[in-house]
Amino acid sequence: VSLPLLLLLLLFLLMRPSSTTTSTTMWTTQAPPTEPPSPTPPQPRSGECMAWGDPHFLTFDGGRPSYYGEGEWWIVKSATVWIQGRFKGTQYTNGLAATRKVAIGGPFLRGHTIVVGA
């Protein structure tokens, strides 16, 4: 038997997988792993506030401020809801401020603004 043939046989025996080794393939039929679920967003807090008259307020935290001068103030200013009020004196309130206009906006309205008042 020639030397090249022995070397070829030896190479074949060394390259042959044994029964204790496992072979893997590059292709798989398994779906790729999914991303972990995103955390549940916190539930929005709910509350109630009121405005009436010249102007009196009942705030979300139970406060009861009253404003008698003219001006524009934030009624609600959160990350998603924006409400502003305009207060001016009238002949009917002897010059004390009354709610004249309310503007409602914010991201929840997607760029729109609702204005109520004169």
PDB file of C-alpha atoms in Angstrom:
ATOM      1  CA  VAL A   1       0.000   0.000   0.000  1.00  0.00           C
ATOM      2  CA  SER A   2       1.414   3.345  -0.936  1.00  0.00           C
ATOM      3  CA  LEU A   3       2.033   6.187   1.484  1.00  0.00           C
ATOM      4  CA  PRO A   4      -0.357   8.638  -0.188  1.00  0.00           C
ATOM      5  CA  LEU A   5      -3.148   6.121   0.052  1.00  0.00           C
ATOM      6  CA  LEU A   6      -2.462   5.587   3.775  1.00  0.00           C
ATOM      7  CA  LEU A   7      -2.463   9.319   4.383  1.00  0.00           C
ATOM      8  CA  LEU A   8      -5.750   9.667   2.561  1.00  0.00           C
ATOM      9  CA  LEU A   9      -7.256   6.847   4.616  1.00  0.00           C
ATOM     10  CA  LEU A  10      -5.968   8.401   7.839  1.00  0.00           C
ATOM     11  CA  LEU A  11      -7.374  11.789   6.867  1.00  0.00           C
ATOM     12  CA  PHE A  12     -10.733  10.187   6.109  1.00  0.00           C
ATOM     13  CA  LEU A  13     -10.842   8.470   9.500  1.00  0.00           C
ATOM     14  CA  LEU A  14      -9.918  11.651  11.358  1.00  0.00           C
ATOM     15  CA  MET A  15     -12.511  13.761   9.552  1.00  0.00           C
ATOM     16  CA  ARG A  16     -15.332  11.280   9.993  1.00  0.00           C
ATOM     17  CA  PRO A  17     -17.800  12.278  12.748  1.00  0.00           C
ATOM     18  CA  SER A  18     -17.824   9.918  15.658  1.00  0.00           C
ATOM     19  CA  SER A  19     -20.942   8.669  17.416  1.00  0.00           C
ATOM     20  CA  THR A  20     -20.229  10.954  20.402  1.00  0.00           C
ATOM     21  CA  THR A  21     -20.181  14.169  18.407  1.00  0.00           C
ATOM     22  CA  THR A  22     -23.280  16.009  17.296  1.00  0.00           C
ATOM     23  CA  SER A  23     -23.669  17.880  14.096  1.00  0.00           C
ATOM     24  CA  THR A  24     -25.538  21.125  13.738  1.00  0.00           C
ATOM     25  CA  THR A  25     -26.961  22.781  10.710  1.00  0.00           C
ATOM     26  CA  MET A  26     -26.964  26.430   9.781  1.00  0.00           C
ATOM     27  CA  TRP A  27     -30.666  26.418   8.901  1.00  0.00           C
ATOM     28  CA  THR A  28     -33.406  26.061  11.404  1.00  0.00           C
ATOM     29  CA  THR A  29     -37.157  25.852  11.150  1.00  0.00           C
ATOM     30  CA  GLN A  30     -37.694  27.429  14.564  1.00  0.00           C
ATOM     31  CA  ALA A  31     -39.104  30.934  14.734  1.00  0.00           C
ATOM     32  CA  PRO A  32     -36.675  33.573  15.955  1.00  0.00           C
ATOM     33  CA  PRO A  33     -37.022  34.429  19.621  1.00  0.00           C
ATOM     34  CA  THR A  34     -39.594  37.114  20.272  1.00  0.00           C
ATOM     35  CA  GLU A  35     -38.826  40.288  22.150  1.00  0.00           C
ATOM     36  CA  PRO A  36     -40.010  40.316  25.744  1.00  0.00           C
ATOM     37  CA  PRO A  37     -43.369  42.046  26.118  1.00  0.00           C
ATOM     38  CA  SER A  38     -43.158  45.728  26.855  1.00  0.00           C
ATOM     39  CA  PRO A  39     -44.271  46.735  30.342  1.00  0.00           C
ATOM     40  CA  THR A  40     -47.891  47.736  30.686  1.00  0.00           C
ATOM     41  CA  PRO A  41     -48.188  51.535  30.677  1.00  0.00           C
ATOM     42  CA  PRO A  42     -49.520  53.013  33.892  1.00  0.00           C
ATOM     43  CA  GLN A  43     -53.234  53.644  33.967  1.00  0.00           C
ATOM     44  CA  PRO A  44     -54.099  57.332  33.656  1.00  0.00           C
ATOM     45  CA  ARG A  45     -55.237  58.970  36.819  1.00  0.00           C
ATOM     46  CA  SER A  46     -58.765  60.203  36.748  1.00  0.00           C
ATOM     47  CA  GLY A  47     -60.116  63.178  38.581  1.00  0.00           C
ATOM     48  CA  GLU A  48     -62.532  66.016  38.437  1.00  0.00           C
ATOM     49  CA  CYS A  49     -62.189  69.759  38.482  1.00  0.00           C
ATOM     50  CA  MET A  50     -64.710  72.553  38.011  1.00  0.00           C
ATOM     51  CA  ALA A  51     -64.700  76.221  37.137  1.00  0.00           C
ATOM     52  CA  TRP A  52     -67.650  78.593  37.425  1.00  0.00           C
ATOM     53  CA  GLY A  53     -68.539  82.211  37.928  1.00  0.00           C
ATOM     54  CA  ASP A  54     -66.041  84.984  38.439  1.00  0.00           C
ATOM     55  CA  PRO A  55     -64.011  82.486  38.385  1.00  0.00           C
ATOM     56  CA  HIS A  56     -64.174  80.000  41.214  1.00  0.00           C
ATOM     57  CA  PHE A  57     -62.456  76.627  40.944  1.00  0.00           C
ATOM     58  CA  LEU A  58     -62.619  73.221  42.499  1.00  0.00           C
ATOM     59  CA  THR A  59     -59.179  71.743  41.733  1.00  0.00           C
ATOM     60  CA  PHE A  60     -58.208  68.101  41.236  1.00  0.00           C
ATOM     61  CA  ASP A  61     -56.703  68.040  44.707  1.00  0.00           C
ATOM     62  CA  GLY A  62     -59.767  69.586  46.364  1.00  0.00           C
ATOM     63  CA  GLY A  63     -58.560  73.192  46.500  1.00  0.00           C
ATOM     64  CA  ARG A  64     -61.058  76.039  46.052  1.00  0.00           C
ATOM     65  CA  PRO A  65     -59.194  79.114  44.771  1.00  0.00           C
ATOM     66  CA  SER A  66     -61.077  82.163  43.488  1.00  0.00           C
ATOM     67  CA  TYR A  67     -59.678  84.789  41.131  1.00  0.00           C
ATOM     68  CA  TYR A  68     -61.235  88.211  40.740  1.00  0.00           C
ATOM     69  CA  GLY A  69     -58.720  89.888  38.432  1.00  0.00           C
ATOM     70  CA  GLU A  70     -58.426  89.764  34.665  1.00  0.00           C
ATOM     71  CA  GLY A  71     -55.958  87.445  32.994  1.00  0.00           C
ATOM     72  CA  GLU A  72     -55.292  84.107  31.365  1.00  0.00           C
ATOM     73  CA  TRP A  73     -54.514  81.068  33.495  1.00  0.00           C
ATOM     74  CA  TRP A  74     -53.933  77.391  33.050  1.00  0.00           C
ATOM     75  CA  ILE A  75     -56.898  75.380  34.244  1.00  0.00           C
ATOM     76  CA  VAL A  76     -55.349  72.005  33.344  1.00  0.00           C
ATOM     77  CA  LYS A  77     -51.793  71.495  32.150  1.00  0.00           C
ATOM     78  CA  SER A  78     -50.755  67.864  31.909  1.00  0.00           C
ATOM     79  CA  ALA A  79     -48.634  65.928  29.433  1.00  0.00           C
ATOM     80  CA  THR A  80     -51.677  65.220  27.254  1.00  0.00           C
ATOM     81  CA  VAL A  81     -54.405  67.752  28.134  1.00  0.00           C
ATOM     82  CA  TRP A  82     -54.062  71.547  28.054  1.00  0.00           C
ATOM     83  CA  ILE A  83     -56.921  73.814  29.126  1.00  0.00           C
ATOM     84  CA  GLN A  84     -56.550  77.583  29.486  1.00  0.00           C
ATOM     85  CA  GLY A  85     -59.084  80.137  30.624  1.00  0.00           C
ATOM     86  CA  ARG A  86     -59.409  83.855  29.840  1.00  0.00           C
ATOM     87  CA  PHE A  87     -61.028  85.944  32.560  1.00  0.00           C
ATOM     88  CA  LYS A  88     -62.218  89.559  32.159  1.00  0.00           C
ATOM     89  CA  GLY A  89     -64.426  91.953  34.047  1.00  0.00           C
ATOM     90  CA  THR A  90     -67.950  92.561  32.804  1.00  0.00           C
ATOM     91  CA  GLN A  91     -70.651  95.132  33.395  1.00  0.00           C
ATOM     92  CA  TYR A  92     -72.741  92.388  34.999  1.00  0.00           C
ATOM     93  CA  THR A  93     -70.080  91.541  37.590  1.00  0.00           C
ATOM     94  CA  ASN A  94     -69.276  95.168  38.482  1.00  0.00           C
ATOM     95  CA  GLY A  95     -65.844  94.825  36.870  1.00  0.00           C
ATOM     96  CA  LEU A  96     -64.919  91.569  38.621  1.00  0.00           C
ATOM     97  CA  ALA A  97     -63.477  88.927  36.309  1.00  0.00           C
ATOM     98  CA  ALA A  98     -65.733  86.322  34.761  1.00  0.00           C
ATOM     99  CA  THR A  99     -64.855  83.385  32.550  1.00  0.00           C
ATOM    100  CA  ARG A 100     -64.894  84.730  28.996  1.00  0.00           C
ATOM    101  CA  LYS A 101     -63.171  82.011  26.990  1.00  0.00           C
ATOM    102  CA  VAL A 102     -61.788  78.498  27.463  1.00  0.00           C
ATOM    103  CA  ALA A 103     -59.304  76.847  25.072  1.00  0.00           C
ATOM    104  CA  ILE A 104     -58.804  73.066  25.113  1.00  0.00           C
ATOM    105  CA  GLY A 105     -55.847  71.449  23.362  1.00  0.00           C
ATOM    106  CA  GLY A 106     -52.940  69.099  23.793  1.00  0.00           C
ATOM    107  CA  PRO A 107     -51.626  65.925  22.184  1.00  0.00           C
ATOM    108  CA  PHE A 108     -54.871  64.068  22.843  1.00  0.00           C
ATOM    109  CA  LEU A 109     -56.536  66.336  20.220  1.00  0.00           C
ATOM    110  CA  ARG A 110     -53.748  65.690  17.674  1.00  0.00           C
ATOM    111  CA  GLY A 111     -52.967  69.324  16.893  1.00  0.00           C
ATOM    112  CA  HIS A 112     -56.508  70.652  17.157  1.00  0.00           C
ATOM    113  CA  THR A 113     -57.795  73.257  19.607  1.00  0.00           C
ATOM    114  CA  ILE A 114     -61.343  73.755  20.816  1.00  0.00           C
ATOM    115  CA  VAL A 115     -62.210  77.321  21.856  1.00  0.00           C
ATOM    116  CA  VAL A 116     -65.439  78.093  23.698  1.00  0.00           C
ATOM    117  CA  GLY A 117     -66.463  81.653  24.507  1.00  0.00           C
ATOM    118  CA  ALA A 118     -66.684  85.160  23.179  1.00  0.00           C
TER     119      ALA A 118
END
